[in-house]
PDB file of C-alpha atoms in Angstrom:
ATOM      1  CA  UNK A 265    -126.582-198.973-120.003  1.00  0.00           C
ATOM      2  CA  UNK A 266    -124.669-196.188-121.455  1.00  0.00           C
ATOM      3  CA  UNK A 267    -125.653-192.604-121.396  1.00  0.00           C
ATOM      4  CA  UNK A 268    -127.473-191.051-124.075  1.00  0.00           C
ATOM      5  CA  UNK A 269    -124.668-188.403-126.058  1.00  0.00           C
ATOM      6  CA  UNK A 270    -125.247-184.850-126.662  1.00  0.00           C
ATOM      7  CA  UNK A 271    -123.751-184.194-130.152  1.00  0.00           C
ATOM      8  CA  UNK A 272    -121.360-181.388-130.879  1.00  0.00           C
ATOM      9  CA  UNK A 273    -119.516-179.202-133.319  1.00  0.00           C
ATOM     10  CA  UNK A 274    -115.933-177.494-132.087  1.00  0.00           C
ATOM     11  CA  UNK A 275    -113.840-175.048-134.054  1.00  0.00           C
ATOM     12  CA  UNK A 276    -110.514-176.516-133.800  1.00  0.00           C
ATOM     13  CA  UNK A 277    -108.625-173.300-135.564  1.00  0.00           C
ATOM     14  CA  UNK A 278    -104.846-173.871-136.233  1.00  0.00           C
ATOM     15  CA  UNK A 279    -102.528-176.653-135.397  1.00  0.00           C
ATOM     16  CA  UNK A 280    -100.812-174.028-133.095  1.00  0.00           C
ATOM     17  CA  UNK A 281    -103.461-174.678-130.149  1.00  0.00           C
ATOM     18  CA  UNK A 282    -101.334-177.739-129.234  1.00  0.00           C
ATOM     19  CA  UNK A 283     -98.427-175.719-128.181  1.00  0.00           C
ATOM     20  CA  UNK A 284     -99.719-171.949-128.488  1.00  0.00           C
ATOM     21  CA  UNK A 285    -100.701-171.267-124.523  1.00  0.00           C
ATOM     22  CA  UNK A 286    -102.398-167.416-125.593  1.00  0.00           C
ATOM     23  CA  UNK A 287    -105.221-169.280-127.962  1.00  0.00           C
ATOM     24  CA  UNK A 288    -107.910-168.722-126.374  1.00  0.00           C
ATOM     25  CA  UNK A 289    -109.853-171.512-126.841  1.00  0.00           C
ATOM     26  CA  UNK A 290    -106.920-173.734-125.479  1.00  0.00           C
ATOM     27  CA  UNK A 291    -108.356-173.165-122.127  1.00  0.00           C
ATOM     28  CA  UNK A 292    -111.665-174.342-123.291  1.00  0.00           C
ATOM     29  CA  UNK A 293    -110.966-177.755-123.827  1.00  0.00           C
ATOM     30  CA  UNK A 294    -108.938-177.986-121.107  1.00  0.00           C
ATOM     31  CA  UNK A 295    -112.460-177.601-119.808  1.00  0.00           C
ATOM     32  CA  UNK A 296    -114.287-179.823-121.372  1.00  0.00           C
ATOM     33  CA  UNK A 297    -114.957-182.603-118.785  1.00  0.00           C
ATOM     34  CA  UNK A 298    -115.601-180.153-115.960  1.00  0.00           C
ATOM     35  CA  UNK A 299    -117.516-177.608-117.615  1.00  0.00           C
ATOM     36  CA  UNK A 300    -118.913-179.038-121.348  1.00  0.00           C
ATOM     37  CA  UNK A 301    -119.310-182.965-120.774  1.00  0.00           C
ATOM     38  CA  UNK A 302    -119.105-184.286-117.690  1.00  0.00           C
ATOM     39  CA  UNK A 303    -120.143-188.079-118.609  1.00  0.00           C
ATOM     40  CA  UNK A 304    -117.148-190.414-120.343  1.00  0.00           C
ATOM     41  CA  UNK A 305    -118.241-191.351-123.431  1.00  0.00           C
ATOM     42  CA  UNK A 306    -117.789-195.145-124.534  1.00  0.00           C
ATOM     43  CA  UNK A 307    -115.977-193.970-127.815  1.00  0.00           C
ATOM     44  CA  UNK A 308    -115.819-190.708-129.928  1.00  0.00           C
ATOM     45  CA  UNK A 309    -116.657-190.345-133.628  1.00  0.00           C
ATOM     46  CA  UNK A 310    -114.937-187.456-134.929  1.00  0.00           C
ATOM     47  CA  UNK A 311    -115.795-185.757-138.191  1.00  0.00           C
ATOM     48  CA  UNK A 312    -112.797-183.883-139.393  1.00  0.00           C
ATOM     49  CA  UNK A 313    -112.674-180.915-141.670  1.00  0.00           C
ATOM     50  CA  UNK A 314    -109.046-182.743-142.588  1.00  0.00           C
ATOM     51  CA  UNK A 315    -110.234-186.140-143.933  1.00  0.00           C
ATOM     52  CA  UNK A 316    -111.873-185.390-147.505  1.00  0.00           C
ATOM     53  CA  UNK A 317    -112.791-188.220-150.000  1.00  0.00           C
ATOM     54  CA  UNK A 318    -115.049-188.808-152.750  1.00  0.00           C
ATOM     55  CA  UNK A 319    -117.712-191.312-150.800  1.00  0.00           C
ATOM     56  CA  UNK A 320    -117.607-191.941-146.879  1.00  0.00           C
ATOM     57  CA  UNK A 321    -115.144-193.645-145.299  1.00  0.00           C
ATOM     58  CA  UNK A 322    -114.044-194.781-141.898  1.00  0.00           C
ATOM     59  CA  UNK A 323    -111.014-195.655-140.436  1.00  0.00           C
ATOM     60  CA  UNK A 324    -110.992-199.104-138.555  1.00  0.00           C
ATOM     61  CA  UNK A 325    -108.079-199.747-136.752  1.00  0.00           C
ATOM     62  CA  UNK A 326    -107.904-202.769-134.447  1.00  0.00           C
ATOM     63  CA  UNK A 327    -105.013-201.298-132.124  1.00  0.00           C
ATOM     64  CA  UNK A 328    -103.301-198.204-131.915  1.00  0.00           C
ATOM     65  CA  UNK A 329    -104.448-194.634-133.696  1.00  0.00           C
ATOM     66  CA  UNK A 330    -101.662-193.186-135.111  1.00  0.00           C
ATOM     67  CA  UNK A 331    -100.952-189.592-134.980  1.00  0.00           C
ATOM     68  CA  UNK A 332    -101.098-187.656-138.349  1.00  0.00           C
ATOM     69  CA  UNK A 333     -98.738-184.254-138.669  1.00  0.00           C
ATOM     70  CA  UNK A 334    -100.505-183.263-141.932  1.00  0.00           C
ATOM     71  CA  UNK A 335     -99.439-179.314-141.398  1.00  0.00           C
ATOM     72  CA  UNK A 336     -96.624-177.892-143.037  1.00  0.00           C
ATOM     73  CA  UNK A 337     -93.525-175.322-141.513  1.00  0.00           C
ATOM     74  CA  UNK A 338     -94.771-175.428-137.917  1.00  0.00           C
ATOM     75  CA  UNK A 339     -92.702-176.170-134.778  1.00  0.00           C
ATOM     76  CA  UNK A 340     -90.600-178.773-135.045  1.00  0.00           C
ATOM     77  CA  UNK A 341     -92.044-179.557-131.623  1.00  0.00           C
ATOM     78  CA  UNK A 342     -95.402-180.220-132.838  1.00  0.00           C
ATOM     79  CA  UNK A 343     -94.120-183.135-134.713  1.00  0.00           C
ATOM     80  CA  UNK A 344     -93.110-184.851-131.451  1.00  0.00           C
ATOM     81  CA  UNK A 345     -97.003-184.668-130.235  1.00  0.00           C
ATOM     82  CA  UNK A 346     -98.323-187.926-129.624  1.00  0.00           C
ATOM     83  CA  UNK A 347    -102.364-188.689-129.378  1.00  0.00           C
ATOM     84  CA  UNK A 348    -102.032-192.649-129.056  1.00  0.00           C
ATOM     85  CA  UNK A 349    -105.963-193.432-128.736  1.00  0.00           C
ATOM     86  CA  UNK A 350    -106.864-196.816-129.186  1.00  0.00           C
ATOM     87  CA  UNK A 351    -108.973-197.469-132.504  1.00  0.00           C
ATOM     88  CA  UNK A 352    -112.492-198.099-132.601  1.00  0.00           C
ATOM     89  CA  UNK A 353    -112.961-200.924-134.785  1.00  0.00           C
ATOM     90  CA  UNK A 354    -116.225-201.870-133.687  1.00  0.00           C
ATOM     91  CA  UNK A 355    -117.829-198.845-133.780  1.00  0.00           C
ATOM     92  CA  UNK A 356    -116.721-198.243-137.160  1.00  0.00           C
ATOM     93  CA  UNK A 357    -118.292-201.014-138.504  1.00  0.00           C
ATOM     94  CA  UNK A 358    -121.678-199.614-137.075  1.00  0.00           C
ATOM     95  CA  UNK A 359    -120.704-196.222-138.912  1.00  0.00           C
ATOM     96  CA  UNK A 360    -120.842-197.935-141.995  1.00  0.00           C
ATOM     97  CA  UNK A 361    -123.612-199.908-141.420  1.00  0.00           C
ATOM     98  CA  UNK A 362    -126.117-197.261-140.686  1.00  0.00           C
ATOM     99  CA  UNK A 363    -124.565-195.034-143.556  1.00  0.00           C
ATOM    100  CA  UNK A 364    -125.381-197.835-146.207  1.00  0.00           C
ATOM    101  CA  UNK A 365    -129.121-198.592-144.399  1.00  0.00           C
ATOM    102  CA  UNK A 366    -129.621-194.844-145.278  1.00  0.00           C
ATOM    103  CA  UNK A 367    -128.219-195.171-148.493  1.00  0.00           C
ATOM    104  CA  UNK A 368    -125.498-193.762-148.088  1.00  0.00           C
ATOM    105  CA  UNK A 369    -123.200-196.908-149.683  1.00  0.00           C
ATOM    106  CA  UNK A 370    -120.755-197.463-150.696  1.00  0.00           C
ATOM    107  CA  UNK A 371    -118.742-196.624-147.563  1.00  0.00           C
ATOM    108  CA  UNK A 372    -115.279-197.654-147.600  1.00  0.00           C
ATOM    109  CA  UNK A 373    -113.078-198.577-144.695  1.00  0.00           C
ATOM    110  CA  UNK A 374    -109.283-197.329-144.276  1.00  0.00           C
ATOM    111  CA  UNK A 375    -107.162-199.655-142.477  1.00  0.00           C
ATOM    112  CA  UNK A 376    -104.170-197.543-142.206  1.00  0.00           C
ATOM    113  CA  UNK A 377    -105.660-194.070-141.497  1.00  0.00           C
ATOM    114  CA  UNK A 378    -105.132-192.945-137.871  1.00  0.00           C
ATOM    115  CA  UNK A 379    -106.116-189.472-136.545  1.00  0.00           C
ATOM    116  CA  UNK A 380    -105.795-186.127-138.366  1.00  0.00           C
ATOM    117  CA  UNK A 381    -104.889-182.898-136.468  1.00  0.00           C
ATOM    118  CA  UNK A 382    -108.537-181.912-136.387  1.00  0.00           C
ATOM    119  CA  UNK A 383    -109.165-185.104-134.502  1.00  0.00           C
ATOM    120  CA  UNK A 384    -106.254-185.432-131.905  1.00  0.00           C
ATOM    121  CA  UNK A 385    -105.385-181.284-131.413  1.00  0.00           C
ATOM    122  CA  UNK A 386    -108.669-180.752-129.591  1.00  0.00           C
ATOM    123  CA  UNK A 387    -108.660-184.135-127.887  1.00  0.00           C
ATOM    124  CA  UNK A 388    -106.045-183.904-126.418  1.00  0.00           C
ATOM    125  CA  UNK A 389    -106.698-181.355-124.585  1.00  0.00           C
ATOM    126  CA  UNK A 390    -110.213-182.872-124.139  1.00  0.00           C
ATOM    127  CA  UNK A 391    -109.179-186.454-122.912  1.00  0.00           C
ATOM    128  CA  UNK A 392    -105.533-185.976-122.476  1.00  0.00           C
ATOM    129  CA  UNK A 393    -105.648-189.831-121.368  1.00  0.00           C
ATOM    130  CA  UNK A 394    -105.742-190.572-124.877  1.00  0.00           C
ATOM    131  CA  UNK A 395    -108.050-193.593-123.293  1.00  0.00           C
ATOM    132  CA  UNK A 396    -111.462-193.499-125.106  1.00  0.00           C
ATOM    133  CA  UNK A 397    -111.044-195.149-128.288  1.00  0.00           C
ATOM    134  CA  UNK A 398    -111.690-192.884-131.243  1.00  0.00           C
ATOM    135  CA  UNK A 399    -112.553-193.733-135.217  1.00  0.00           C
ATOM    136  CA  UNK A 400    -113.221-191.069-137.668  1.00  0.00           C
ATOM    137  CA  UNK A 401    -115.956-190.584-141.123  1.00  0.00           C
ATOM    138  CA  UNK A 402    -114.784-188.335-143.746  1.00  0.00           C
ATOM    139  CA  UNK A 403    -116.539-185.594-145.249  1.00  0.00           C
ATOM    140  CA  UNK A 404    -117.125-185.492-148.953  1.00  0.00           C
ATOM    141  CA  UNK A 405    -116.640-181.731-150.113  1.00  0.00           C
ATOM    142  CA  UNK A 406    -118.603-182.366-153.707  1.00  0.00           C
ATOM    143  CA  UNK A 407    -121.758-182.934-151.878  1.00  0.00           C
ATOM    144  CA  UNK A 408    -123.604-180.352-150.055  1.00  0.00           C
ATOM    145  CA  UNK A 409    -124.887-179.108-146.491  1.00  0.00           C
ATOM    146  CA  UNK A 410    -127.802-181.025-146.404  1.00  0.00           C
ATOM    147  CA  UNK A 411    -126.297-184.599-147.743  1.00  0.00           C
ATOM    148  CA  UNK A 412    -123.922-184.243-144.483  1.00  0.00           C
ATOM    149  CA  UNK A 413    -127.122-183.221-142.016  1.00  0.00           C
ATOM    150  CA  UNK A 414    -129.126-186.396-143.650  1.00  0.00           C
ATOM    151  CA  UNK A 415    -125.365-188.122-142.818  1.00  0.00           C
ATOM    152  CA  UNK A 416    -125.621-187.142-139.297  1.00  0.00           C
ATOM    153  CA  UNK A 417    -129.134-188.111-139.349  1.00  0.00           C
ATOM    154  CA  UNK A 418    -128.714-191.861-140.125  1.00  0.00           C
ATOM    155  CA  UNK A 419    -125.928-191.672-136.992  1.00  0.00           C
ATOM    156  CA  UNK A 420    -128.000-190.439-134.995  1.00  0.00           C
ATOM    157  CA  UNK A 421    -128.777-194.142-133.044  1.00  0.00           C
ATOM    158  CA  UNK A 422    -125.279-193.886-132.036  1.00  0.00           C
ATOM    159  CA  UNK A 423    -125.370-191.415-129.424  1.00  0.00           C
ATOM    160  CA  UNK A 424    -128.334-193.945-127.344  1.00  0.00           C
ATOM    161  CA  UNK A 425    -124.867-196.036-127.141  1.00  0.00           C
ATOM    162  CA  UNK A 426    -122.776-193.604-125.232  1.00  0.00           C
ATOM    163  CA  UNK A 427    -121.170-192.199-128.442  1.00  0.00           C
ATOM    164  CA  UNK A 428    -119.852-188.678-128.694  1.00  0.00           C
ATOM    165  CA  UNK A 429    -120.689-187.593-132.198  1.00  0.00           C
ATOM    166  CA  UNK A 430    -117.960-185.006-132.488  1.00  0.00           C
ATOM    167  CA  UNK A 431    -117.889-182.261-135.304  1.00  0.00           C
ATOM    168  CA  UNK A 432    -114.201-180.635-135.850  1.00  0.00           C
ATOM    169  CA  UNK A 433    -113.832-177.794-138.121  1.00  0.00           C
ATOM    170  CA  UNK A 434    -114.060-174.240-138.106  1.00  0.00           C
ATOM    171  CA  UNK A 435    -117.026-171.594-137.434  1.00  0.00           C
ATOM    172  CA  UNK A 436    -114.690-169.156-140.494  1.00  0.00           C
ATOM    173  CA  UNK A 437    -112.128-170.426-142.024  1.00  0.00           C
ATOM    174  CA  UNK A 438    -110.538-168.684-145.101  1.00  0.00           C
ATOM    175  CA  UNK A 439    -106.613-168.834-145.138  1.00  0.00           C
ATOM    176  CA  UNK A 440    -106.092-166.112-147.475  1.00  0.00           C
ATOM    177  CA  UNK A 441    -107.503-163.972-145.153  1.00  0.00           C
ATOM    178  CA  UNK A 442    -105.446-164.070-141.974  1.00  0.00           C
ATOM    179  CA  UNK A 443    -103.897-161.144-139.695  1.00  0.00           C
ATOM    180  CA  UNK A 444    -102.632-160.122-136.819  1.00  0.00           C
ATOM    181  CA  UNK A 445    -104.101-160.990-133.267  1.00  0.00           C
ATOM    182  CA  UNK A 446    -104.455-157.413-132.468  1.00  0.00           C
ATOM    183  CA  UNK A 447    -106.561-156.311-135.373  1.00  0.00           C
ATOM    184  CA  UNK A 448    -110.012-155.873-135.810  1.00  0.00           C
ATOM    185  CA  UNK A 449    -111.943-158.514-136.973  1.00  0.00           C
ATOM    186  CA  UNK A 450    -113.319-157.695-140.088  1.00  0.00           C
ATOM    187  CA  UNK A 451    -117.020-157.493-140.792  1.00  0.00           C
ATOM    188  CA  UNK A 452    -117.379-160.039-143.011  1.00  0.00           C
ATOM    189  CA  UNK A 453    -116.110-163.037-140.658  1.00  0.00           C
ATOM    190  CA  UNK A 454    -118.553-161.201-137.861  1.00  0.00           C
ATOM    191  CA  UNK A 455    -121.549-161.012-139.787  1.00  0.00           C
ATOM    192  CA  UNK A 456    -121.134-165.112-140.637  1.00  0.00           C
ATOM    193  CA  UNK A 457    -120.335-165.784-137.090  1.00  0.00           C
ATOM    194  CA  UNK A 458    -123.212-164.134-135.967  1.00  0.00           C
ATOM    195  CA  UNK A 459    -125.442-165.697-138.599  1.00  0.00           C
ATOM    196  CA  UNK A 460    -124.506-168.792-137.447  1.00  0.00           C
ATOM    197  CA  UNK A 461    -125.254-168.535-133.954  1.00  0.00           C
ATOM    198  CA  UNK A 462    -128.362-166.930-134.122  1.00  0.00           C
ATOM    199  CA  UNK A 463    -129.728-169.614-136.778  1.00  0.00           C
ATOM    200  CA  UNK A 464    -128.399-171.990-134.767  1.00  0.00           C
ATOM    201  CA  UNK A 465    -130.213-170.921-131.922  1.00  0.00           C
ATOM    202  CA  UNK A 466    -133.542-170.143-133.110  1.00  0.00           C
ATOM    203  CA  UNK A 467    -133.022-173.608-135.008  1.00  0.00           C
ATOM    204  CA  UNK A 468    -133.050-172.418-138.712  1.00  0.00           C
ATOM    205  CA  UNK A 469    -131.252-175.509-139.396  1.00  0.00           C
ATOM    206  CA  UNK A 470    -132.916-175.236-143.079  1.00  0.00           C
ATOM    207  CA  UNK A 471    -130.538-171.782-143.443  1.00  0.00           C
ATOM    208  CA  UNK A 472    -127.802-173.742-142.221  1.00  0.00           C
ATOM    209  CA  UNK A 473    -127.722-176.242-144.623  1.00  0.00           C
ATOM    210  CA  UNK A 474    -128.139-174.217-147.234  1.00  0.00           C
ATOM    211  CA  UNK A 475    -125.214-171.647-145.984  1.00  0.00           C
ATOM    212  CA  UNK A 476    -124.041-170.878-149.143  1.00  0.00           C
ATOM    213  CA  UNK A 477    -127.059-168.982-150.535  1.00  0.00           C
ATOM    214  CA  UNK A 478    -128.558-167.995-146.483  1.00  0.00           C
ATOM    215  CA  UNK A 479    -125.180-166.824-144.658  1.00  0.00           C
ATOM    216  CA  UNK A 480    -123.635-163.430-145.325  1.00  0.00           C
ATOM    217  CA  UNK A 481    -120.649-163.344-146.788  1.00  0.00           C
ATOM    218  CA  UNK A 482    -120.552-167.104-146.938  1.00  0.00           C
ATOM    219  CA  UNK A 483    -117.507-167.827-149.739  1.00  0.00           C
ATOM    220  CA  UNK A 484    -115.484-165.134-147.970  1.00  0.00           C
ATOM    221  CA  UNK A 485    -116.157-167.383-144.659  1.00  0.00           C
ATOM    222  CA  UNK A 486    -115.806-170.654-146.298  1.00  0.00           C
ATOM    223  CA  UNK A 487    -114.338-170.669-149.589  1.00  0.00           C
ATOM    224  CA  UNK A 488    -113.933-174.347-149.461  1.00  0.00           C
ATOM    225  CA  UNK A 489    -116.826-175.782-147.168  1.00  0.00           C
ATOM    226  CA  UNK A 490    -114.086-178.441-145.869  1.00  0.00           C
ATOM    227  CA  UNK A 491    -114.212-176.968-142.420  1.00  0.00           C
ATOM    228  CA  UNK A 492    -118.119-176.442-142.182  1.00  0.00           C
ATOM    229  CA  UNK A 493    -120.074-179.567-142.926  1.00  0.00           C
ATOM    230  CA  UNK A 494    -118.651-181.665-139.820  1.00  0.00           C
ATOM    231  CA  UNK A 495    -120.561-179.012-138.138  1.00  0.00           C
ATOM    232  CA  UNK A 496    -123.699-180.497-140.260  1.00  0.00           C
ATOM    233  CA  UNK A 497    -123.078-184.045-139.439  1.00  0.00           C
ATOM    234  CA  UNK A 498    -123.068-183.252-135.742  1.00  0.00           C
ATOM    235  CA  UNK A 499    -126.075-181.192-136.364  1.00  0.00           C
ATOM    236  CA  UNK A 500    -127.830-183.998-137.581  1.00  0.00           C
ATOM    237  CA  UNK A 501    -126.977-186.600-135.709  1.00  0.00           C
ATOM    238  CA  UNK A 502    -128.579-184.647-132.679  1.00  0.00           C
ATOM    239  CA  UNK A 503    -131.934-184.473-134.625  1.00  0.00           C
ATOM    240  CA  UNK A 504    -134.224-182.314-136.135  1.00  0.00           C
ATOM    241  CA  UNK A 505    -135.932-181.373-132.919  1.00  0.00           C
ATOM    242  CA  UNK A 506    -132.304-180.652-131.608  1.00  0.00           C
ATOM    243  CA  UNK A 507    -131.795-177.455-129.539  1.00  0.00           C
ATOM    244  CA  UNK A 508    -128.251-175.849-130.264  1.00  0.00           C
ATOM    245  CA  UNK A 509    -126.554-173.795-127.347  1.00  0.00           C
ATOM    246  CA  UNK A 510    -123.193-171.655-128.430  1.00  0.00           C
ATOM    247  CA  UNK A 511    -120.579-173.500-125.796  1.00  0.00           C
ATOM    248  CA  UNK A 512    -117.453-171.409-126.883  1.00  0.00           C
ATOM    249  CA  UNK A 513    -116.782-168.143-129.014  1.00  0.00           C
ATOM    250  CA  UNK A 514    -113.234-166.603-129.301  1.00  0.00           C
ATOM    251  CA  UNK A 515    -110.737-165.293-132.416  1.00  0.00           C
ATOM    252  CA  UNK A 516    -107.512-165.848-134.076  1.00  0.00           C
ATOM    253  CA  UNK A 517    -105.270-164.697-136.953  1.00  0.00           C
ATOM    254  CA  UNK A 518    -107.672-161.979-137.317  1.00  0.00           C
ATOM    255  CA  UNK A 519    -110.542-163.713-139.056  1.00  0.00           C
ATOM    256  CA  UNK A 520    -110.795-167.441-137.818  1.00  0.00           C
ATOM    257  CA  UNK A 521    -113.575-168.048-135.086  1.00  0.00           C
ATOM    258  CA  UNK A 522    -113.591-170.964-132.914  1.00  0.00           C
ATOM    259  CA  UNK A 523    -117.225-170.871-132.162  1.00  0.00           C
ATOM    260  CA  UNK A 524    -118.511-173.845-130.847  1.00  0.00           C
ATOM    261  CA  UNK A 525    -121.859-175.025-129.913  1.00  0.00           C
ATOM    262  CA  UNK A 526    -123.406-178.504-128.602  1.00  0.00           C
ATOM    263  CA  UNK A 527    -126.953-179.824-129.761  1.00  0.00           C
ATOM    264  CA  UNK A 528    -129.230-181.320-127.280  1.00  0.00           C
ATOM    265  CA  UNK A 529    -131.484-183.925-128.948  1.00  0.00           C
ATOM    266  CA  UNK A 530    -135.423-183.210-127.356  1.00  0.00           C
ATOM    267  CA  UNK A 531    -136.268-186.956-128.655  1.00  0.00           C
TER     268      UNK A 531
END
């Protein structure tokens, strides 16, 4: 019988953690099975900031992942980076089952689609074996905070099947708003971050949801909220009795956060 999942959200930052040793958080996933998650899950359902359509989709591939470079003017290394995970046909098919039970139909499948950088960057770091198989759900930036919570919700059953519900975005994440490493970080991104974590915490998921109107500074921290609901989906996928833990906090380009945090399900 597989293990019952924790379900988690990880700020994956920029596409230079795959080459970039001085990221900080770099060392964090390299930590992941000895420090975050020791049990192997059966497969991994990632929700990426980078995979936006207009209703949920999932990608079922039947053999290989491929590996998508969708960055621009980086190392010409990075496009060399392979993450070769076997699909995850099956559980795809259960994504978009439970989705439409919930109502959340019509959910399309992508036959093509392999994995985004917010998908393999962190993984494969995470499970450099590039064994588990892996499918991922898109987000649907037109909807709100709470319509990817309820998401996470109906996907909840998953995680009773050894599934790692896995969340990739960012805690901040406004590109017009970058700096230097060795400046301060500015108030604004602080204030969010902090929000975050301390309604996280005290489990004001309610605030969480509704980000835009609760968090400080909020449209200065997300002004596209892209890179913040996969962190709803994993929060609700853990439930609404879920306790959330901050796993990971660290800075880049001045103003991105890569806090992370994992939610323990008390049901």
């Amino acid at each position: 019988m597989a293990a019952k999942m924790d379900a988690f959200f990880v700020s994956h930052g920029s596409p230079m953690l795959s080459i970039d040793e001085s990221v900080p958080a770099r060392g964090f996933f390299k930590l992941w099975r000895s420090q975050v998650l020791q049990t192997i899950p059966r497969a991994i359902l990632v929700v990426s900031a980078h995979w936006e359509t207009s209703v949920p989709t999932v990608n079922v591939i039947s053999g290989t992942n491929d590996t998508i470079y969708d960055f621009y003017g980086f190392p010409k290394c990075m496009y060399k980076l392979k993450y070769p995970a076997p699909g995850a046909p099956e559980l795809a098919k259960k994504v978009k089952d439970l989705l439409q039970e919930a109502g959340f139909g019509p959910v399309k499948e992508d036959k093509t689609r392999g994995l985004d950088h917010g998908a393999w960057v962190p993984l494969m770091f995470m499970y450099p074996e590039a064994n588990i198989p892996v499918c991922q759900l898109s987000v649907q930036t037109k909807k709100d905070g709470t319509y990817h919570y309820n998401m996470g919700k109906a996907l909840a059953p998953l995680r009773d099947e050894g599934v790692l519900v896995l969340g990739s975005g960012s805690a901040t994440h406004n590109l017009r708003a970058l700096g230097p490493d060795d400046a301060p970080i500015p108030n604004w991104a602080l204030e969010f971050d902090s929000w975050l974590t301390q309604s996280l915490i005290n489990g004001r998921y309610e605030d969480v949801n509704r980000f835009e109107v609760k968090g400080p500074n909020a449209k200065m921290a997300h002004p596209w909220p892209d890179h913040f609901y996969p962190l709803h989906v994993a929060l609700g996928a853990a439930g609404g009795s879920a306790k959330a833990e901050l796993i990971h906090s660290s800075w880049t380009n001045i103003s991105i956060s890569y806090s992370s945090y994992r939610f323990t399900s008390a049901e």
